[in-house]
Amino acid sequence: MNRMDNFVYEYLVRVCFGKDCVRQHLRQLLECCGETVLLAYGGGSVRKNGIYDQIMGELKAADKSVVEFAGIMPNPTYAKVQEGATLVRENHVDFILAVGGGSVIDCCKIVAAQAKSSQDIWEMEFTDHRYPQEWVPMGAVVTASGTGAEMNNGAVITNEDKKVKADLLGAYADFALLDPASTLSLPMGQVISGAFDTLSHCMETYFGKLDHVILSDEISEAVMRNVIRNLRILTENPQDMEARSELMWASAMGENGILKIGKVTDFQAHQMEHQLGAYTDCNHGQGLAVIHPVLYRHIYENNIGRFARFACEVWGISPKGKTEQELALAGIDALTDFIKEVGLPTTLTEIGITDEGILKAVADTCNITAGCCKKLTCDEIFEILKECV
């Protein structure tokens, strides 16, 4: 019988959302977090936009001793994780505060777990298939939305020695502070890329198994429509705070587990982009924008009813006078047109990736997911990537 999977749902992250939420909540949330805080952030934009000073002010008011962990890169490396874990151990850090987007938060999730373990966490998870049961407590101040990283314990880390960009499991944040105004200082390209990542998370769940529609799918359709509508608004008016607020909450909804209840998710496009990132360090959202339509044209016939529904329910395409195949392809075309509309790339050439040798290496090392409606081979992935060029 094709039925919704059994599930256990528990949500561990306390979310404070809205304007001035850092000022309103952070000091109180820090009261029970110990004396020494690791303040983690990226390349320095938090210093330029005033968020660093605001956070330091709250930490000082909470009488915390601060250890700084700066320079976390957009595709955080395993070496950076180990650097952070060493800082935590040497300074007897009680709490980690990640300030930034998905890269900073992901890095801190694994830092928090590695700092509590004497075993190399990469070997623990990929060789021994054991996962962290304890970690240094952490919280997140989200300054760039799209990944939904603050909502779960998954983290995407690049192991440069192994040429692998992969998903690890680490800490859950105790709390997450989401102020849409914090995204105003971001370049619009980064905002658009992040919003597409949210749309991708929804699609990767929606096109997974089961084939028939359940409540999780209908919620996912609403989130996808919301992202599409508000990203269009934001490209016309980058100062629209309502659109920024909706996109930030949509990002959280995409990764807090609600859409995944009862599903075996797809995430084959993500696995392809992750390995592409391991070899080229390409922008995550841009890579996904290139891969998704090409991948979908290769697999849609294996779940044609779902792709046809995607066209109707997400893109508003009328089924009148169309076959199921025509409708499915119209939905993929609508996705492609939207990608162009918001200024994202549609080919790997546009982001400077043309080396067929790299694409072959990506295909040969790509993780094959169980949830994709068609189980691909490495050779098929290579053909898809070549078509992306």
mmCIF file of C-alpha atoms in Angstrom:
data_model
loop_
_atom_site.group_PDB
_atom_site.id
_atom_site.type_symbol
_atom_site.label_atom_id
_atom_site.label_comp_id
_atom_site.label_asym_id
_atom_site.label_seq_id
_atom_site.Cartn_x
_atom_site.Cartn_y
_atom_site.Cartn_z
ATOM 1 C CA MET A 1 0.000 0.000 0.000
ATOM 2 C CA ASN A 2 1.334 3.443 -0.939
ATOM 3 C CA ARG A 3 0.809 5.363 2.280
ATOM 4 C CA MET A 4 2.367 8.210 4.213
ATOM 5 C CA ASP A 5 5.406 7.095 6.216
ATOM 6 C CA ASN A 6 5.211 6.790 9.987
ATOM 7 C CA PHE A 7 6.917 9.697 11.696
ATOM 8 C CA VAL A 8 7.947 11.271 14.985
ATOM 9 C CA TYR A 9 7.979 15.066 14.948
ATOM 10 C CA GLU A 10 9.714 17.130 17.599
ATOM 11 C CA TYR A 11 10.873 20.710 17.225
ATOM 12 C CA LEU A 12 13.786 21.850 19.350
ATOM 13 C CA VAL A 13 14.556 25.400 18.221
ATOM 14 C CA ARG A 14 12.966 28.413 19.884
ATOM 15 C CA VAL A 15 12.330 31.038 17.192
ATOM 16 C CA CYS A 16 12.067 34.768 17.834
ATOM 17 C CA PHE A 17 10.984 36.534 14.653
ATOM 18 C CA GLY A 18 10.607 40.173 13.677
ATOM 19 C CA LYS A 19 11.971 43.679 13.887
ATOM 20 C CA ASP A 20 14.400 44.333 16.772
ATOM 21 C CA CYS A 21 14.154 40.727 17.978
ATOM 22 C CA VAL A 22 17.861 40.736 18.878
ATOM 23 C CA ARG A 23 17.449 43.695 21.191
ATOM 24 C CA GLN A 24 14.230 42.300 22.630
ATOM 25 C CA HIS A 25 15.318 38.718 23.271
ATOM 26 C CA LEU A 26 19.057 37.991 23.053
ATOM 27 C CA ARG A 27 20.127 39.165 26.507
ATOM 28 C CA GLN A 28 17.440 37.127 28.231
ATOM 29 C CA LEU A 29 18.208 34.063 26.128
ATOM 30 C CA LEU A 30 21.881 34.307 27.128
ATOM 31 C CA GLU A 31 21.184 34.306 30.866
ATOM 32 C CA CYS A 32 21.537 30.536 31.255
ATOM 33 C CA CYS A 33 24.275 30.031 28.669
ATOM 34 C CA GLY A 34 27.386 30.058 30.833
ATOM 35 C CA GLU A 35 30.168 32.599 31.127
ATOM 36 C CA THR A 36 32.202 32.217 27.904
ATOM 37 C CA VAL A 37 30.618 32.680 24.470
ATOM 38 C CA LEU A 38 32.199 31.917 21.104
ATOM 39 C CA LEU A 39 31.007 34.644 18.720
ATOM 40 C CA ALA A 40 31.181 33.197 15.194
ATOM 41 C CA TYR A 41 30.733 35.157 11.978
ATOM 42 C CA GLY A 42 31.861 35.344 8.367
ATOM 43 C CA GLY A 43 33.895 37.720 6.275
ATOM 44 C CA GLY A 44 33.292 40.926 8.174
ATOM 45 C CA SER A 45 29.993 42.271 6.793
ATOM 46 C CA VAL A 46 28.528 42.082 10.298
ATOM 47 C CA ARG A 47 31.073 44.705 11.341
ATOM 48 C CA LYS A 48 30.089 47.031 8.496
ATOM 49 C CA ASN A 49 26.313 46.823 8.960
ATOM 50 C CA GLY A 50 26.279 47.387 12.725
ATOM 51 C CA ILE A 51 25.139 43.901 13.727
ATOM 52 C CA TYR A 52 28.509 43.058 15.286
ATOM 53 C CA ASP A 53 28.370 46.123 17.558
ATOM 54 C CA GLN A 54 24.781 45.330 18.514
ATOM 55 C CA ILE A 55 25.605 41.728 19.398
ATOM 56 C CA MET A 56 28.741 42.697 21.333
ATOM 57 C CA GLY A 57 26.687 45.227 23.254
ATOM 58 C CA GLU A 58 24.198 42.552 24.274
ATOM 59 C CA LEU A 59 26.977 40.127 25.225
ATOM 60 C CA LYS A 60 28.671 42.788 27.337
ATOM 61 C CA ALA A 61 25.375 43.695 29.013
ATOM 62 C CA ALA A 62 24.879 39.979 29.767
ATOM 63 C CA ASP A 63 28.369 39.965 31.384
ATOM 64 C CA LYS A 64 29.793 37.387 28.987
ATOM 65 C CA SER A 65 33.419 36.719 28.165
ATOM 66 C CA VAL A 66 33.714 36.645 24.372
ATOM 67 C CA VAL A 67 35.995 34.555 22.154
ATOM 68 C CA GLU A 68 35.788 35.520 18.480
ATOM 69 C CA PHE A 69 35.715 33.006 15.615
ATOM 70 C CA ALA A 70 35.767 35.029 12.383
ATOM 71 C CA GLY A 71 36.311 34.365 8.692
ATOM 72 C CA ILE A 72 33.864 31.513 8.107
ATOM 73 C CA MET A 73 33.694 31.216 4.334
ATOM 74 C CA PRO A 74 30.574 30.827 2.102
ATOM 75 C CA ASN A 75 31.347 27.113 1.612
ATOM 76 C CA PRO A 76 32.721 26.287 5.079
ATOM 77 C CA THR A 77 35.613 23.868 5.079
ATOM 78 C CA TYR A 78 36.354 20.983 7.387
ATOM 79 C CA ALA A 79 39.617 22.699 8.319
ATOM 80 C CA LYS A 80 37.599 25.705 9.513
ATOM 81 C CA VAL A 81 35.420 23.385 11.598
ATOM 82 C CA GLN A 82 38.500 21.963 13.290
ATOM 83 C CA GLU A 83 39.839 25.481 13.907
ATOM 84 C CA GLY A 84 36.612 26.407 15.653
ATOM 85 C CA ALA A 85 36.505 23.210 17.709
ATOM 86 C CA THR A 86 40.051 23.897 18.937
ATOM 87 C CA LEU A 87 39.046 27.415 19.983
ATOM 88 C CA VAL A 88 36.082 26.042 21.910
ATOM 89 C CA ARG A 89 38.193 23.478 23.760
ATOM 90 C CA GLU A 90 41.145 25.755 24.517
ATOM 91 C CA ASN A 91 38.947 28.589 25.807
ATOM 92 C CA HIS A 92 36.484 26.386 27.689
ATOM 93 C CA VAL A 93 33.609 27.903 25.726
ATOM 94 C CA ASP A 94 30.165 27.389 27.273
ATOM 95 C CA PHE A 95 28.016 28.593 24.374
ATOM 96 C CA ILE A 96 28.398 29.251 20.643
ATOM 97 C CA LEU A 97 26.571 32.168 19.028
ATOM 98 C CA ALA A 98 26.510 31.959 15.222
ATOM 99 C CA VAL A 99 25.823 35.313 13.547
ATOM 100 C CA GLY A 100 25.269 35.102 9.800
ATOM 101 C CA GLY A 101 23.647 32.950 7.158
ATOM 102 C CA GLY A 102 23.670 29.250 6.459
ATOM 103 C CA SER A 103 27.431 28.904 6.084
ATOM 104 C CA VAL A 104 28.211 30.335 9.517
ATOM 105 C CA ILE A 105 25.411 28.383 11.179
ATOM 106 C CA ASP A 106 26.334 25.111 9.467
ATOM 107 C CA CYS A 107 29.978 25.477 10.456
ATOM 108 C CA CYS A 108 29.013 26.117 14.079
ATOM 109 C CA LYS A 109 26.743 23.065 14.249
ATOM 110 C CA ILE A 110 29.713 20.823 13.511
ATOM 111 C CA VAL A 111 32.126 22.855 15.642
ATOM 112 C CA ALA A 112 29.729 22.360 18.557
ATOM 113 C CA ALA A 113 29.657 18.601 18.061
ATOM 114 C CA GLN A 114 33.365 18.152 17.265
ATOM 115 C CA ALA A 115 34.362 20.087 20.379
ATOM 116 C CA LYS A 116 32.611 17.454 22.494
ATOM 117 C CA SER A 117 34.156 14.456 20.759
ATOM 118 C CA SER A 118 37.721 13.113 20.739
ATOM 119 C CA GLN A 119 36.979 11.265 17.480
ATOM 120 C CA ASP A 120 37.192 12.919 14.080
ATOM 121 C CA ILE A 121 33.551 13.676 13.321
ATOM 122 C CA TRP A 122 33.901 13.058 9.574
ATOM 123 C CA GLU A 123 35.170 9.537 10.235
ATOM 124 C CA MET A 124 32.547 9.026 12.941
ATOM 125 C CA GLU A 125 29.692 9.793 10.560
ATOM 126 C CA PHE A 126 30.904 8.469 7.199
ATOM 127 C CA THR A 127 32.966 5.474 8.315
ATOM 128 C CA ASP A 128 31.399 4.360 11.604
ATOM 129 C CA HIS A 129 27.902 5.678 10.781
ATOM 130 C CA ARG A 130 27.540 7.083 14.277
ATOM 131 C CA TYR A 131 26.217 10.560 14.967
ATOM 132 C CA PRO A 132 26.780 13.117 17.733
ATOM 133 C CA GLN A 133 24.672 12.728 20.834
ATOM 134 C CA GLU A 134 26.031 15.789 22.642
ATOM 135 C CA TRP A 135 27.380 19.195 21.697
ATOM 136 C CA VAL A 136 28.266 22.590 23.086
ATOM 137 C CA PRO A 137 24.988 24.553 23.238
ATOM 138 C CA MET A 138 24.527 27.130 20.485
ATOM 139 C CA GLY A 139 22.190 29.801 19.187
ATOM 140 C CA ALA A 140 21.853 31.645 15.879
ATOM 141 C CA VAL A 141 21.283 35.235 14.825
ATOM 142 C CA VAL A 142 20.228 34.941 11.184
ATOM 143 C CA THR A 143 21.413 37.759 8.930
ATOM 144 C CA ALA A 144 20.920 36.071 5.529
ATOM 145 C CA SER A 145 17.900 33.852 4.881
ATOM 146 C CA GLY A 146 17.386 31.091 2.343
ATOM 147 C CA THR A 147 19.107 28.022 3.713
ATOM 148 C CA GLY A 148 16.880 27.518 6.764
ATOM 149 C CA ALA A 149 20.054 26.265 8.482
ATOM 150 C CA GLU A 150 18.918 27.561 11.846
ATOM 151 C CA MET A 151 16.003 25.146 11.800
ATOM 152 C CA ASN A 152 17.789 21.778 11.877
ATOM 153 C CA ASN A 153 21.008 19.975 12.776
ATOM 154 C CA GLY A 154 22.202 19.279 9.232
ATOM 155 C CA ALA A 155 25.304 21.051 7.945
ATOM 156 C CA VAL A 156 26.977 21.164 4.538
ATOM 157 C CA ILE A 157 30.758 21.101 4.906
ATOM 158 C CA THR A 158 33.500 20.914 2.264
ATOM 159 C CA ASN A 159 36.321 18.503 2.988
ATOM 160 C CA GLU A 160 38.992 19.958 0.734
ATOM 161 C CA ASP A 161 41.396 17.057 1.241
ATOM 162 C CA LYS A 162 38.793 14.531 0.083
ATOM 163 C CA LYS A 163 37.206 16.808 -2.564
ATOM 164 C CA VAL A 164 33.803 16.147 -1.029
ATOM 165 C CA LYS A 165 31.100 18.602 -0.021
ATOM 166 C CA ALA A 166 28.701 16.632 2.144
ATOM 167 C CA ASP A 167 25.954 16.733 4.753
ATOM 168 C CA LEU A 168 27.002 16.171 8.351
ATOM 169 C CA LEU A 169 24.810 16.116 11.445
ATOM 170 C CA GLY A 170 25.693 18.264 14.434
ATOM 171 C CA ALA A 171 24.059 20.521 16.984
ATOM 172 C CA TYR A 172 20.560 21.922 17.061
ATOM 173 C CA ALA A 173 20.412 25.582 17.979
ATOM 174 C CA ASP A 174 18.693 26.319 21.281
ATOM 175 C CA PHE A 175 17.269 29.462 19.731
ATOM 176 C CA ALA A 176 17.206 31.407 16.472
ATOM 177 C CA LEU A 177 16.638 35.142 16.084
ATOM 178 C CA LEU A 178 15.231 36.195 12.697
ATOM 179 C CA ASP A 179 15.040 39.923 11.968
ATOM 180 C CA PRO A 180 14.179 40.567 8.290
ATOM 181 C CA ALA A 181 15.755 44.041 8.527
ATOM 182 C CA SER A 182 19.163 42.403 8.941
ATOM 183 C CA THR A 183 19.011 41.308 5.291
ATOM 184 C CA LEU A 184 18.811 44.894 3.983
ATOM 185 C CA SER A 185 22.582 45.291 3.777
ATOM 186 C CA LEU A 186 23.051 42.155 1.663
ATOM 187 C CA PRO A 187 23.753 42.423 -2.078
ATOM 188 C CA MET A 188 20.552 41.658 -3.997
ATOM 189 C CA GLY A 189 22.287 38.821 -5.795
ATOM 190 C CA GLN A 190 22.810 37.094 -2.469
ATOM 191 C CA VAL A 191 19.205 37.665 -1.437
ATOM 192 C CA ILE A 192 17.903 36.215 -4.715
ATOM 193 C CA SER A 193 20.256 33.247 -4.525
ATOM 194 C CA GLY A 194 19.126 32.533 -0.960
ATOM 195 C CA ALA A 195 15.446 32.736 -1.876
ATOM 196 C CA PHE A 196 15.974 30.281 -4.709
ATOM 197 C CA ASP A 197 17.611 27.907 -2.245
ATOM 198 C CA THR A 198 14.367 28.043 -0.253
ATOM 199 C CA LEU A 199 12.357 27.233 -3.388
ATOM 200 C CA SER A 200 14.770 24.406 -4.098
ATOM 201 C CA HIS A 201 14.312 22.928 -0.608
ATOM 202 C CA CYS A 202 10.575 22.859 -1.183
ATOM 203 C CA MET A 203 10.876 21.269 -4.625
ATOM 204 C CA GLU A 204 13.384 18.692 -3.379
ATOM 205 C CA THR A 205 10.839 17.611 -0.780
ATOM 206 C CA TYR A 206 7.773 17.897 -3.039
ATOM 207 C CA PHE A 207 9.199 15.677 -5.789
ATOM 208 C CA GLY A 208 10.314 12.997 -3.367
ATOM 209 C CA LYS A 209 8.264 9.958 -2.515
ATOM 210 C CA LEU A 210 5.286 9.382 -1.922
ATOM 211 C CA ASP A 211 3.759 9.900 -5.350
ATOM 212 C CA HIS A 212 0.274 10.768 -4.124
ATOM 213 C CA VAL A 213 -0.481 14.126 -2.500
ATOM 214 C CA ILE A 214 -0.463 14.421 1.282
ATOM 215 C CA LEU A 215 -0.875 17.411 3.602
ATOM 216 C CA SER A 216 2.875 18.079 3.606
ATOM 217 C CA ASP A 217 2.754 18.521 -0.184
ATOM 218 C CA GLU A 218 -0.124 20.972 -0.048
ATOM 219 C CA ILE A 219 1.719 23.067 2.552
ATOM 220 C CA SER A 220 4.797 22.913 0.322
ATOM 221 C CA GLU A 221 2.798 24.241 -2.637
ATOM 222 C CA ALA A 222 1.760 27.236 -0.545
ATOM 223 C CA VAL A 223 5.337 27.951 0.526
ATOM 224 C CA MET A 224 6.570 27.713 -3.079
ATOM 225 C CA ARG A 225 3.871 30.123 -4.289
ATOM 226 C CA ASN A 226 4.845 32.473 -1.468
ATOM 227 C CA VAL A 227 8.528 32.442 -2.410
ATOM 228 C CA ILE A 228 7.785 33.051 -6.085
ATOM 229 C CA ARG A 229 5.393 35.921 -5.358
ATOM 230 C CA ASN A 230 7.612 37.668 -2.810
ATOM 231 C CA LEU A 231 10.820 37.262 -4.775
ATOM 232 C CA ARG A 232 9.111 38.971 -7.696
ATOM 233 C CA ILE A 233 8.034 41.793 -5.383
ATOM 234 C CA LEU A 234 11.542 42.134 -3.972
ATOM 235 C CA THR A 235 13.229 42.296 -7.370
ATOM 236 C CA GLU A 236 10.941 45.236 -8.186
ATOM 237 C CA ASN A 237 11.351 46.902 -4.782
ATOM 238 C CA PRO A 238 14.365 45.700 -2.767
ATOM 239 C CA GLN A 239 13.252 47.766 0.247
ATOM 240 C CA ASP A 240 9.920 45.952 0.634
ATOM 241 C CA MET A 241 10.088 44.698 4.224
ATOM 242 C CA GLU A 242 6.921 42.626 3.945
ATOM 243 C CA ALA A 243 8.441 40.633 1.100
ATOM 244 C CA ARG A 244 11.710 40.213 3.021
ATOM 245 C CA SER A 245 9.765 39.037 6.065
ATOM 246 C CA GLU A 246 7.799 36.502 4.054
ATOM 247 C CA LEU A 247 10.947 35.152 2.400
ATOM 248 C CA MET A 248 12.735 34.802 5.742
ATOM 249 C CA TRP A 249 9.839 32.858 7.251
ATOM 250 C CA ALA A 250 9.448 30.759 4.086
ATOM 251 C CA SER A 251 13.119 29.842 4.431
ATOM 252 C CA ALA A 252 12.473 28.644 7.979
ATOM 253 C CA MET A 253 9.372 26.714 6.911
ATOM 254 C CA GLY A 254 11.348 24.950 4.211
ATOM 255 C CA GLU A 255 13.721 23.387 6.726
ATOM 256 C CA ASN A 256 11.880 23.025 10.050
ATOM 257 C CA GLY A 257 10.661 19.561 9.086
ATOM 258 C CA ILE A 258 6.976 20.373 8.510
ATOM 259 C CA LEU A 259 7.157 19.900 4.727
ATOM 260 C CA LYS A 260 9.045 16.622 5.127
ATOM 261 C CA ILE A 261 6.590 14.871 7.421
ATOM 262 C CA GLY A 262 5.630 11.520 5.881
ATOM 263 C CA LYS A 263 8.027 11.961 2.938
ATOM 264 C CA VAL A 264 11.200 10.421 1.568
ATOM 265 C CA THR A 265 12.828 13.536 0.165
ATOM 266 C CA ASP A 266 14.617 13.878 -3.178
ATOM 267 C CA PHE A 267 17.565 16.331 -2.850
ATOM 268 C CA GLN A 268 19.371 14.896 -5.887
ATOM 269 C CA ALA A 269 19.844 18.408 -7.287
ATOM 270 C CA HIS A 270 21.412 19.442 -3.987
ATOM 271 C CA GLN A 271 23.787 16.491 -4.048
ATOM 272 C CA MET A 272 24.886 17.415 -7.562
ATOM 273 C CA GLU A 273 25.404 21.056 -6.628
ATOM 274 C CA HIS A 274 27.267 20.125 -3.444
ATOM 275 C CA GLN A 275 29.850 18.147 -5.395
ATOM 276 C CA LEU A 276 30.024 20.904 -7.993
ATOM 277 C CA GLY A 277 30.785 23.255 -5.098
ATOM 278 C CA ALA A 278 33.470 20.903 -3.784
ATOM 279 C CA TYR A 279 35.342 21.181 -7.091
ATOM 280 C CA THR A 280 34.576 24.798 -8.045
ATOM 281 C CA ASP A 281 33.375 26.658 -4.906
ATOM 282 C CA CYS A 282 30.406 27.942 -6.935
ATOM 283 C CA ASN A 283 27.541 29.869 -5.367
ATOM 284 C CA HIS A 284 25.006 27.388 -3.994
ATOM 285 C CA GLY A 285 21.777 29.060 -5.137
ATOM 286 C CA GLN A 286 23.180 29.809 -8.593
ATOM 287 C CA GLY A 287 24.311 26.221 -9.054
ATOM 288 C CA LEU A 288 20.876 24.949 -8.065
ATOM 289 C CA ALA A 289 19.175 27.355 -10.478
ATOM 290 C CA VAL A 290 21.185 25.904 -13.358
ATOM 291 C CA ILE A 291 20.741 22.251 -12.381
ATOM 292 C CA HIS A 292 17.048 22.027 -11.456
ATOM 293 C CA PRO A 293 15.345 22.543 -14.849
ATOM 294 C CA VAL A 294 17.810 20.298 -16.695
ATOM 295 C CA LEU A 295 17.485 17.555 -14.098
ATOM 296 C CA TYR A 296 13.683 17.792 -14.149
ATOM 297 C CA ARG A 297 13.521 17.405 -17.928
ATOM 298 C CA HIS A 298 15.426 14.152 -17.498
ATOM 299 C CA ILE A 299 13.237 12.690 -14.741
ATOM 300 C CA TYR A 300 9.722 14.174 -15.073
ATOM 301 C CA GLU A 301 8.279 11.171 -16.907
ATOM 302 C CA ASN A 302 8.985 9.018 -13.854
ATOM 303 C CA ASN A 303 6.520 11.099 -11.806
ATOM 304 C CA ILE A 304 4.577 12.888 -14.502
ATOM 305 C CA GLY A 305 1.443 13.377 -12.414
ATOM 306 C CA ARG A 306 3.356 15.250 -9.722
ATOM 307 C CA PHE A 307 5.090 17.474 -12.266
ATOM 308 C CA ALA A 308 1.733 18.230 -13.902
ATOM 309 C CA ARG A 309 0.290 19.186 -10.507
ATOM 310 C CA PHE A 310 3.355 21.393 -9.879
ATOM 311 C CA ALA A 311 2.498 23.295 -13.057
ATOM 312 C CA CYS A 312 -1.097 23.879 -11.973
ATOM 313 C CA GLU A 313 -0.802 24.443 -8.230
ATOM 314 C CA VAL A 314 2.499 26.323 -8.066
ATOM 315 C CA TRP A 315 2.685 28.166 -11.389
ATOM 316 C CA GLY A 316 -1.040 28.599 -12.022
ATOM 317 C CA ILE A 317 -0.963 26.977 -15.462
ATOM 318 C CA SER A 318 -4.368 25.932 -16.763
ATOM 319 C CA PRO A 319 -4.661 22.225 -17.641
ATOM 320 C CA LYS A 320 -7.279 22.983 -20.298
ATOM 321 C CA GLY A 321 -6.348 21.565 -23.685
ATOM 322 C CA LYS A 322 -3.047 20.078 -22.433
ATOM 323 C CA THR A 323 -1.949 16.503 -22.054
ATOM 324 C CA GLU A 324 -0.347 15.500 -18.765
ATOM 325 C CA GLN A 325 3.055 15.554 -20.460
ATOM 326 C CA GLU A 326 2.482 19.009 -21.932
ATOM 327 C CA LEU A 327 1.391 20.281 -18.545
ATOM 328 C CA ALA A 328 4.434 18.794 -16.791
ATOM 329 C CA LEU A 329 6.801 20.359 -19.316
ATOM 330 C CA ALA A 330 4.984 23.700 -19.056
ATOM 331 C CA GLY A 331 5.699 23.718 -15.322
ATOM 332 C CA ILE A 332 9.404 23.097 -15.902
ATOM 333 C CA ASP A 333 9.409 25.856 -18.523
ATOM 334 C CA ALA A 334 7.755 28.197 -16.017
ATOM 335 C CA LEU A 335 10.508 27.417 -13.512
ATOM 336 C CA THR A 336 13.156 28.162 -16.159
ATOM 337 C CA ASP A 337 11.480 31.452 -17.109
ATOM 338 C CA PHE A 338 11.296 32.459 -13.431
ATOM 339 C CA ILE A 339 15.003 31.781 -12.977
ATOM 340 C CA LYS A 340 15.753 34.091 -15.913
ATOM 341 C CA GLU A 341 13.239 36.675 -14.650
ATOM 342 C CA VAL A 342 14.949 37.111 -11.283
ATOM 343 C CA GLY A 343 18.413 37.265 -12.819
ATOM 344 C CA LEU A 344 19.817 33.875 -11.856
ATOM 345 C CA PRO A 345 22.032 31.959 -14.318
ATOM 346 C CA THR A 346 20.622 29.190 -16.486
ATOM 347 C CA THR A 347 23.931 27.658 -17.634
ATOM 348 C CA LEU A 348 27.163 26.658 -15.936
ATOM 349 C CA THR A 349 28.994 28.722 -18.546
ATOM 350 C CA GLU A 350 27.479 31.856 -17.007
ATOM 351 C CA ILE A 351 29.155 31.051 -13.687
ATOM 352 C CA GLY A 352 32.453 30.128 -15.302
ATOM 353 C CA ILE A 353 32.237 26.320 -15.206
ATOM 354 C CA THR A 354 32.985 24.646 -18.532
ATOM 355 C CA ASP A 355 35.682 22.052 -17.801
ATOM 356 C CA GLU A 356 34.254 18.663 -18.766
ATOM 357 C CA GLY A 357 36.873 16.912 -16.652
ATOM 358 C CA ILE A 358 35.550 18.635 -13.541
ATOM 359 C CA LEU A 359 31.980 17.695 -14.460
ATOM 360 C CA LYS A 360 33.024 14.054 -14.852
ATOM 361 C CA ALA A 361 34.682 14.106 -11.435
ATOM 362 C CA VAL A 362 31.554 15.670 -9.933
ATOM 363 C CA ALA A 363 29.335 12.995 -11.483
ATOM 364 C CA ASP A 364 31.592 10.129 -10.421
ATOM 365 C CA THR A 365 31.650 11.286 -6.782
ATOM 366 C CA CYS A 366 28.050 12.495 -6.466
ATOM 367 C CA ASN A 367 25.853 10.913 -3.820
ATOM 368 C CA ILE A 368 22.803 9.127 -5.322
ATOM 369 C CA THR A 369 19.686 9.744 -3.248
ATOM 370 C CA ALA A 370 16.914 7.286 -2.487
ATOM 371 C CA GLY A 371 14.052 9.769 -2.743
ATOM 372 C CA CYS A 372 14.473 10.875 -6.365
ATOM 373 C CA CYS A 373 11.646 9.629 -8.581
ATOM 374 C CA LYS A 374 14.296 8.131 -10.875
ATOM 375 C CA LYS A 375 17.446 6.606 -9.435
ATOM 376 C CA LEU A 376 20.196 8.089 -11.572
ATOM 377 C CA THR A 377 23.553 6.599 -12.488
ATOM 378 C CA CYS A 378 26.837 8.488 -12.473
ATOM 379 C CA ASP A 379 26.788 8.427 -16.276
ATOM 380 C CA GLU A 380 23.314 10.021 -16.328
ATOM 381 C CA ILE A 381 24.438 12.707 -13.898
ATOM 382 C CA PHE A 382 27.400 13.430 -16.162
ATOM 383 C CA GLU A 383 25.069 13.847 -19.146
ATOM 384 C CA ILE A 384 22.854 16.206 -17.141
ATOM 385 C CA LEU A 385 25.836 18.294 -16.059
ATOM 386 C CA LYS A 386 27.135 18.513 -19.634
ATOM 387 C CA GLU A 387 23.691 19.695 -20.716
ATOM 388 C CA CYS A 388 23.883 22.395 -18.018
ATOM 389 C CA VAL A 389 26.885 23.944 -19.730
#
